[in-house]
Amino acid sequence: MVEQRGTSRRLLVLDDERDVGATICMMARNAGYETDYTDRIDVFMERLETVPPTHVAIDLQLGDGDGIDVIHRLAGLGCRAGLIIVSRLGGRILESAARAAVENGLRLTGTLAKPFSYAELKSLLIAAESQAPENSGLPADRSVRSVSEAELGEALAAEAFVAHYQPKISLATGELVGFECLARWPADEPGAVAPDVFIRCAEQTGQIHELTRQVYRSALAWRPPCARGKPLKYALNLSPLNLADESFPRWLVDECEAQGIAPSQVILEITETASLNNPLVLLENLTQFRIRGFELSIDDFGVGYSSMVQLARLPFSELKIDRMFVKGLATSEESMKIVTAVIGLGHSLGLNVVAEGVEDRTALELLARAGCNQAQGYFIAKPMSHRAAALWQASCGWQDG
Ligand code: C2E
Ligand code: MG
Ligand code: MG
């Protein structure tokens, strides 16, 4: 849990240009802030918990990622810190990033184009003064509890990881088509370690291979009843690192066979990311999954890297529109235009298009009207244990006999 540390103003700066970071900190200290600086995203995410800030300043171009990624992660964590976006990239890009932050529900304090003057930073910090401080930036039930390699290892040894199930429905018929299976540790309770956190740790420590197998085993162990004679699909998240494990495709085929599940019922979701960086190996591995009968989905489409290139070259069968665009549908004409264009793009490539993060009826109706194939989100149901999912399915009447 995040410790409460009074109401003093604390600024956490993330910038890969050390001198810029130092300048911001120095100016902020003059304005009465406590400051903390790092040039690394992982350290920044950790400090959010250990030294909770009231304000954060983020550069858009970072050595180990980009500011939009960080914004997205802060939004995913429900961060309430005042956000200052800093960049050398010019007004239009800064504006777009600021809009993304606001549409993601973050509290934008302002933007700062490099090089900036002391007066500019000072006026931003004055604006920040009028924003009520919200300590730690993170809601109490969704703290960035970090996790150590050893802790993760112990949880894996105890087989603590389970899958929770979130329904996906057809927008044409309203029928249940399957579930996305999401890793949970050890249970989906307030204060539990968030999937984004333990998955990153597993990727960094090489434990992702065991974690993936444990989650998949848990996910495939529940066999939901068919709906209208059609077997339901399991959407499983795959880390790009899993693709380096040559034994994995065979393991998955055997696991499906042991559970009596056809590969065509399994959709592997891969997030578009910079680490999909060995095009030939990737092309071969992904093609092998398709040859074995699995479906492939490009996850979080629209917020990552080189989407178009990956989409055109790689054998995906499904595209999942990132929830950032879905969230703004009812209020932002731009989000609506983007979502409509992405649906058109997906269809022109012959892909099944899924919208995630559907939180209200308006979004559901707009997506249906725009021709999106499937939807997933809190408006339909939150991720649930298999017991809760079975009850939910029965209560909706989406099961045979
Ligand atoms: P994802 O694959 O994009 O999964 C969707 C995320 O959106 C889930 O977060 C889900 O709980 C959340 N979500 C669903 N509907 C809504 C909604 O209406 N509103 C909002 N605000 N959020 C919604 P979760 O479970 O925290 O997972 C986060 C990410 O962690 C996943 O994003 C996925 O990238 C990763 N992940 C989860 N399980 C696994 C796994 O077994 N293996 C790997 N490699 N990654 C996983
Ligand atoms: Mg997913
Ligand atoms: Mg997603």
PDB file of C-alpha atoms in Angstrom, residues 20 43 48 84 105 140 153 159 169 194 202 212 239 246-247 260 290 313 318 324-325 368 373 383-384:
ATOM      1  CA  VAL A  20      17.227  19.199 -18.154  1.00  0.00           C
ATOM      2  CA  VAL A  43      12.767   3.463 -11.604  1.00  0.00           C
ATOM      3  CA  LEU A  48       5.695   6.459  -7.674  1.00  0.00           C
ATOM      4  CA  ILE A  84       3.605  18.191 -16.600  1.00  0.00           C
ATOM      5  CA  GLY A 105      -8.344  10.714 -17.205  1.00  0.00           C
ATOM      6  CA  ALA A 140      -5.463   3.298  -2.470  1.00  0.00           C
ATOM      7  CA  GLY A 153       9.650 -16.951  -7.689  1.00  0.00           C
ATOM      8  CA  GLU A 159       1.331 -21.915  -8.201  1.00  0.00           C
ATOM      9  CA  ILE A 169     -19.551 -10.328 -27.054  1.00  0.00           C
ATOM     10  CA  ALA A 194      -1.290  -5.457 -10.669  1.00  0.00           C
ATOM     11  CA  ALA A 202       8.614 -11.710 -14.904  1.00  0.00           C
ATOM     12  CA  THR A 212       2.737 -17.826 -18.930  1.00  0.00           C
ATOM     13  CA  SER A 239       4.548 -11.784 -24.069  1.00  0.00           C
ATOM     14  CA  GLU A 246      11.148 -22.721 -28.963  1.00  0.00           C
ATOM     15  CA  SER A 247       9.404 -25.351 -26.855  1.00  0.00           C
ATOM     16  CA  GLY A 260      -9.822 -31.146 -25.008  1.00  0.00           C
ATOM     17  CA  ARG A 290      -1.229 -19.919 -37.279  1.00  0.00           C
ATOM     18  CA  ARG A 313       3.447  -7.984 -42.490  1.00  0.00           C
ATOM     19  CA  GLU A 318      -7.715 -10.029 -35.059  1.00  0.00           C
ATOM     20  CA  MET A 324      -7.767   4.742 -24.766  1.00  0.00           C
ATOM     21  CA  PHE A 325      -9.639   5.398 -28.034  1.00  0.00           C
ATOM     22  CA  ALA A 368     -21.937  -1.443 -33.275  1.00  0.00           C
ATOM     23  CA  ASN A 373     -17.260  -6.992 -34.640  1.00  0.00           C
ATOM     24  CA  PRO A 383     -12.827  -9.899 -15.288  1.00  0.00           C
ATOM     25  CA  MET A 384     -14.138 -12.646 -12.942  1.00  0.00           C
TER      26      MET A 384
END
